[in-house]
Amino acid sequence: MKTLNIIERIEGEAKLVCTWKENKISDAQIQFLNFRGFEYILNNKPALDALIYTPRICGICGQAHLKATAEALENIYKSINEPLYITDKAKLLREIGLNIEIIDSHIKWFYIFIMPDIAKLSKEQKYLKYEALKGESWRKGTYAASESIKALAVFAGQWPHTSYMIPGGVMSDPTLFDIITMQNYMDQTLHFLEKELIGTDIEKYFSFDSELDLDTLNATLSDFKNLCFENDLHILGKSYNSHITLSDTSLFESGRIEVKNRLLVDLSLIDEKDINTFKINEQKKENEYTWAKTALYNNKPYETGPLSRALISNRKLIKNIHKTYGDSVFTRVMARMDELINLVFITKKLIKQIDLSQESYIPAKIDLKDIESATSISTVEAARGSLLHKVTIENAIIKDYDVITPSVWNLGPGIGDKFGIAQKAIIGADSIEKAHIILRSFDVCSVCTTH
Amino acid sequence: MMKHKPKIVWLQAITCNGNTHSLLSANPSRFELLLNTFDFFYHPSITTEKTLDDVLNLKEIDFLLLEGAVTSNKQFYQISDSSVTDLLKKVSKKSKYIISVGSCASYGGIHAKFEENSDIKGLQDTLNIVELKKLKQPIINLTGCPVHPEWILQTLFTLKEFGVISLDMQSRPKDIYYGLAHHGCTRNEYFEWKVEAKSFGHKEGCLFYEEGCRGPMTHSNCNRILWNDVNTKTRAGMPCIGCTEFDFPRDNMLETKKNIGIPSEVPFGINKRAYLTITGVAKTFKIDRLNKKLIE
Ligand code: SF4
Ligand code: SF4
């Protein structure tokens, strides 16, 4: 038997075609049918305009794309042996900006996008508070997200769609009171997490080493855990359990894990395949069913995102949960929430480290226009996983712009008899509702997937 | 008796979802008021109870909001198997008010730069207004990339209370777009005395002369109704890129186009020669205060 479902509420739309055997999904095809062509749009545009364009690849990951563009252009200077000097202040403001965006994204994703679905699996009255639009917890989630994003607006001017990062630094010049305002917003976010999400203070949370610790609390995470265990989400949703993270930050380490071994990443082994992908201006072939491409490392599929980041940088609680429950929905979502809590904690520290006496921006000595031709790569950790930009410019005009988004790693089609990451995770589910939740556990973004 | 809550249907076409996230970043108590006052019937990424089929079965929609550019080309874009154009044609006929949310829905915006699909445009250029029998006023363009969340709220609440709003030549609410992004910018004094920003990354100086700021040519009230209740791009140090205007995105948005050292476009509504004369005069004043760091 085959079924076809349209999946909404994933920042766009996708189709899920499932083959069923003995009431379980035995094959799943994830189709992304919408394409906006950003890589085409960027062709022949002035290089600096990419700072305006790429954030608009995704309304929620704009800062990740902005940072990737700014750093790819900086790496152009490196490639001609004229590296720009970026002050620590500028570096901090960029990382803080990106972190706040991820914090906002994680809160929204959890409260707005996945909890309403998970809560629906139960008929119990007490979970009605997670209902979309009406539920008290849903509303508190949107409240907390919009309060936390203010910390970014303080120095970036607005969110979404600000382009305050630029090769050479950042455009803003915050005051000490701005720094305190940012701290205040982060403190409020932390307060929300302690009260609503965790149910205890953060120090206590950091002492947790097993999911059993959640049972002592009465907050969203314990509700989430109970719902997962009642519905087998701690067993479902397993994929290859191979993980990749492409860049380092204050919280994350780059690397990859394969069968328990932690290994280094060599960016030159990353390849984007389009075997099953539609092509522009070409008659569609029978095997082509989606606009998503497939990202592979050394020809193998890897998962990217908060779970991968937690495992590679060795975060205790998630490591322990993963030991027992593998890369299940429960572990994957817990990793995202654990990341949220850690990010707020670390971002507060980073804000404090800003040295306001440093410059925000130091202009380049060489004009981009005077660089005849160069290519460079940058990598950034976005909410959903690792993002890679590769740009070629000629006299400050873009000749080629390639973007590999996190969702391409996680949601791209499988190749040959090798399933894609999310595809493999869905196989084995016994209901379409659960298949949707498994898919959603990857924080699906269709605009990011096909860009 | 339950009061009638006007129905909002929000559809998404070719978009980055930026306007949705802008709305979700609205002032929380304002957003709550919106949810309590209106029946947020359908939004593809927010509502869970209703599907697109439910929307198609509705007899009447009070407010149809569209985010994103429109195309009839199913090869590149489809919504539940329909082309965007077909879907909108069906739904628009039931709607009392139609609002294009964002520059993409209004003009095609950034997505219209995807030339491989030659049919990407704004909503207004897609629908035939004569067929929209229920429509109570012309299609409203809330331009911006993204739109300011307050603009959505104010427009909806005003229409609910007063039934009509006055629109400018571009079909944008005059109440929002009568002024310029420049009004309320904390750098205005630098602009007046022609003190340019030394470079990016400073509180001091105006971004009009070198950095490409479009504040004086862009209709919006960003600098009066702050973003996220906190700030604006130009206050923070990023030039206005003119995202509320039909020609967004232009080329070289982060530099000022000049002829022999003089900005080739001058503030909206000012004679160029007169502007240059004033500039010359203003520059002869050396105002110490404006050439110093604000915080030493
Ligand atoms: S107007 Fe801007 S924010 Fe809106 S959909 Fe278009 S690009 Fe995105
Ligand atoms: S920075 Fe832009 S908006 Fe601000 S005063 Fe100068 S020209 Fe006007």
mmCIF file of C-alpha atoms in Angstrom, chain B residues 88-246:
data_model
loop_
_atom_site.group_PDB
_atom_site.id
_atom_site.type_symbol
_atom_site.label_atom_id
_atom_site.label_comp_id
_atom_site.label_asym_id
_atom_site.label_seq_id
_atom_site.Cartn_x
_atom_site.Cartn_y
_atom_site.Cartn_z
ATOM 1 C CA LEU B 88 -5.274 32.632 -5.287
ATOM 2 C CA LYS B 89 -7.892 33.109 -7.969
ATOM 3 C CA LYS B 90 -10.181 30.760 -6.076
ATOM 4 C CA VAL B 91 -9.602 32.151 -2.633
ATOM 5 C CA SER B 92 -9.568 35.832 -3.535
ATOM 6 C CA LYS B 93 -13.154 35.706 -4.792
ATOM 7 C CA LYS B 94 -14.366 34.957 -1.280
ATOM 8 C CA SER B 95 -12.379 37.707 0.381
ATOM 9 C CA LYS B 96 -13.514 41.069 1.683
ATOM 10 C CA TYR B 97 -10.026 42.429 2.073
ATOM 11 C CA ILE B 98 -6.854 41.267 0.391
ATOM 12 C CA ILE B 99 -3.507 42.262 1.802
ATOM 13 C CA SER B 100 -0.117 41.606 0.221
ATOM 14 C CA VAL B 101 2.217 41.118 3.133
ATOM 15 C CA GLY B 102 5.781 42.042 2.183
ATOM 16 C CA SER B 103 7.534 43.297 -0.905
ATOM 17 C CA CYS B 104 7.448 39.883 -2.558
ATOM 18 C CA ALA B 105 3.670 39.631 -2.378
ATOM 19 C CA SER B 106 3.392 43.260 -3.471
ATOM 20 C CA TYR B 107 5.889 43.359 -6.328
ATOM 21 C CA GLY B 108 7.621 40.006 -6.668
ATOM 22 C CA GLY B 109 10.519 41.342 -4.590
ATOM 23 C CA ILE B 110 13.747 39.435 -4.290
ATOM 24 C CA HIS B 111 12.194 36.294 -5.783
ATOM 25 C CA ALA B 112 11.390 38.030 -9.057
ATOM 26 C CA LYS B 113 15.165 38.096 -9.628
ATOM 27 C CA PHE B 114 15.001 34.385 -10.364
ATOM 28 C CA GLU B 115 14.996 34.852 -14.095
ATOM 29 C CA GLU B 116 14.752 31.171 -14.977
ATOM 30 C CA ASN B 117 11.116 31.517 -14.005
ATOM 31 C CA SER B 118 9.944 34.494 -16.006
ATOM 32 C CA ASP B 119 6.523 34.551 -14.373
ATOM 33 C CA ILE B 120 7.091 35.821 -10.843
ATOM 34 C CA LYS B 121 5.111 38.846 -9.788
ATOM 35 C CA GLY B 122 3.107 40.550 -7.114
ATOM 36 C CA LEU B 123 -0.465 39.705 -6.204
ATOM 37 C CA GLN B 124 -1.894 42.887 -7.653
ATOM 38 C CA ASP B 125 -0.594 42.002 -11.087
ATOM 39 C CA THR B 126 -2.082 38.533 -10.833
ATOM 40 C CA LEU B 127 -5.686 39.086 -9.859
ATOM 41 C CA ASN B 128 -8.347 40.680 -11.946
ATOM 42 C CA ILE B 129 -9.940 43.140 -9.589
ATOM 43 C CA VAL B 130 -13.222 43.175 -11.526
ATOM 44 C CA GLU B 131 -13.801 39.542 -10.634
ATOM 45 C CA LEU B 132 -13.412 40.215 -6.943
ATOM 46 C CA LYS B 133 -17.047 41.027 -6.188
ATOM 47 C CA LYS B 134 -16.752 40.870 -2.411
ATOM 48 C CA LEU B 135 -13.745 43.108 -2.175
ATOM 49 C CA LYS B 136 -14.391 46.200 -0.059
ATOM 50 C CA GLN B 137 -11.355 48.115 -1.101
ATOM 51 C CA PRO B 138 -8.441 47.790 -3.519
ATOM 52 C CA ILE B 139 -5.779 45.216 -2.709
ATOM 53 C CA ILE B 140 -3.570 46.636 0.011
ATOM 54 C CA ASN B 141 0.202 46.471 -0.322
ATOM 55 C CA LEU B 142 2.072 46.244 2.933
ATOM 56 C CA THR B 143 5.537 46.499 1.463
ATOM 57 C CA GLY B 144 8.756 45.788 3.296
ATOM 58 C CA CYS B 145 11.239 42.977 3.423
ATOM 59 C CA PRO B 146 10.019 41.855 5.780
ATOM 60 C CA VAL B 147 6.983 43.838 6.751
ATOM 61 C CA HIS B 148 7.003 45.447 10.197
ATOM 62 C CA PRO B 149 4.689 43.427 12.465
ATOM 63 C CA GLU B 150 2.941 46.556 13.698
ATOM 64 C CA TRP B 151 1.926 47.381 10.130
ATOM 65 C CA ILE B 152 0.017 44.128 9.912
ATOM 66 C CA LEU B 153 -1.673 44.688 13.252
ATOM 67 C CA GLN B 154 -2.560 48.312 12.619
ATOM 68 C CA THR B 155 -3.941 47.560 9.187
ATOM 69 C CA LEU B 156 -6.118 44.695 10.431
ATOM 70 C CA PHE B 157 -7.420 46.577 13.462
ATOM 71 C CA THR B 158 -8.117 49.719 11.427
ATOM 72 C CA LEU B 159 -10.050 47.811 8.795
ATOM 73 C CA LYS B 160 -11.997 46.000 11.481
ATOM 74 C CA GLU B 161 -12.954 49.259 13.195
ATOM 75 C CA PHE B 162 -13.307 51.663 10.278
ATOM 76 C CA GLY B 163 -13.859 49.489 7.232
ATOM 77 C CA VAL B 164 -11.596 51.433 4.902
ATOM 78 C CA ILE B 165 -8.167 52.990 4.925
ATOM 79 C CA SER B 166 -6.660 55.470 2.527
ATOM 80 C CA LEU B 167 -3.984 54.242 0.211
ATOM 81 C CA ASP B 168 -1.186 55.936 -1.686
ATOM 82 C CA MET B 169 -0.464 55.612 -5.415
ATOM 83 C CA GLN B 170 1.162 52.259 -4.789
ATOM 84 C CA SER B 171 -1.832 51.006 -2.857
ATOM 85 C CA ARG B 172 0.014 51.228 0.460
ATOM 86 C CA PRO B 173 -1.698 52.591 3.579
ATOM 87 C CA LYS B 174 -0.887 56.295 3.767
ATOM 88 C CA ASP B 175 -0.756 56.125 7.529
ATOM 89 C CA ILE B 176 2.352 53.986 7.333
ATOM 90 C CA TYR B 177 4.014 55.134 4.146
ATOM 91 C CA TYR B 178 3.414 58.896 4.233
ATOM 92 C CA GLY B 179 6.820 59.537 5.730
ATOM 93 C CA LEU B 180 10.320 58.377 5.055
ATOM 94 C CA ALA B 181 12.498 55.812 6.806
ATOM 95 C CA HIS B 182 14.773 58.777 7.457
ATOM 96 C CA HIS B 183 12.258 60.382 9.868
ATOM 97 C CA GLY B 184 13.248 59.554 13.379
ATOM 98 C CA CYS B 185 16.699 58.279 12.532
ATOM 99 C CA THR B 186 19.102 59.192 15.311
ATOM 100 C CA ARG B 187 21.600 60.263 12.669
ATOM 101 C CA ASN B 188 19.392 63.039 11.281
ATOM 102 C CA GLU B 189 21.526 65.828 12.666
ATOM 103 C CA TYR B 190 24.560 64.420 10.894
ATOM 104 C CA PHE B 191 22.518 64.262 7.732
ATOM 105 C CA GLU B 192 21.515 67.917 8.004
ATOM 106 C CA TRP B 193 25.048 69.141 8.544
ATOM 107 C CA LYS B 194 26.407 66.717 5.950
ATOM 108 C CA VAL B 195 28.636 64.886 8.351
ATOM 109 C CA GLU B 196 29.280 61.513 6.846
ATOM 110 C CA ALA B 197 30.012 58.380 8.839
ATOM 111 C CA LYS B 198 33.750 57.737 8.915
ATOM 112 C CA SER B 199 33.072 54.137 7.994
ATOM 113 C CA PHE B 200 30.803 51.347 9.144
ATOM 114 C CA GLY B 201 30.864 50.573 12.833
ATOM 115 C CA HIS B 202 30.319 54.032 14.317
ATOM 116 C CA LYS B 203 27.458 55.705 16.127
ATOM 117 C CA GLU B 204 28.500 59.001 14.613
ATOM 118 C CA GLY B 205 27.745 60.206 11.103
ATOM 119 C CA CYS B 206 25.106 59.697 8.463
ATOM 120 C CA LEU B 207 25.138 56.693 6.148
ATOM 121 C CA PHE B 208 23.738 58.590 3.159
ATOM 122 C CA TYR B 209 26.986 59.836 1.682
ATOM 123 C CA GLU B 210 29.065 56.671 1.407
ATOM 124 C CA GLU B 211 27.217 53.635 2.724
ATOM 125 C CA GLY B 212 24.200 53.774 0.423
ATOM 126 C CA CYS B 213 21.489 54.672 2.942
ATOM 127 C CA ARG B 214 18.103 55.027 1.233
ATOM 128 C CA GLY B 215 16.373 56.517 4.271
ATOM 129 C CA PRO B 216 15.595 59.833 2.550
ATOM 130 C CA MET B 217 14.032 58.077 -0.480
ATOM 131 C CA THR B 218 12.194 55.232 1.198
ATOM 132 C CA HIS B 219 8.608 55.363 2.414
ATOM 133 C CA SER B 220 8.209 53.673 5.780
ATOM 134 C CA ASN B 221 8.002 54.510 9.453
ATOM 135 C CA CYS B 222 10.692 52.110 10.713
ATOM 136 C CA ASN B 223 12.411 54.857 12.633
ATOM 137 C CA ARG B 224 9.200 55.898 14.366
ATOM 138 C CA ILE B 225 7.779 52.464 15.192
ATOM 139 C CA LEU B 226 10.904 50.638 16.194
ATOM 140 C CA TRP B 227 11.662 47.082 15.176
ATOM 141 C CA ASN B 228 11.178 44.483 17.885
ATOM 142 C CA ASP B 229 10.237 47.488 20.058
ATOM 143 C CA VAL B 230 13.934 48.233 20.293
ATOM 144 C CA ASN B 231 15.822 49.643 17.370
ATOM 145 C CA THR B 232 16.196 50.152 13.620
ATOM 146 C CA LYS B 233 18.868 49.318 11.106
ATOM 147 C CA THR B 234 19.967 52.912 10.547
ATOM 148 C CA ARG B 235 20.108 53.668 14.253
ATOM 149 C CA ALA B 236 22.273 50.595 14.738
ATOM 150 C CA GLY B 237 24.549 51.472 11.831
ATOM 151 C CA MET B 238 23.202 49.563 8.862
ATOM 152 C CA PRO B 239 22.054 51.647 5.913
ATOM 153 C CA CYS B 240 18.410 51.513 4.867
ATOM 154 C CA ILE B 241 18.252 49.355 1.747
ATOM 155 C CA GLY B 242 14.889 50.655 0.582
ATOM 156 C CA CYS B 243 13.048 47.382 1.044
ATOM 157 C CA THR B 244 9.579 48.978 1.017
ATOM 158 C CA GLU B 245 9.958 50.351 -2.502
ATOM 159 C CA PHE B 246 9.059 48.650 -5.772
#
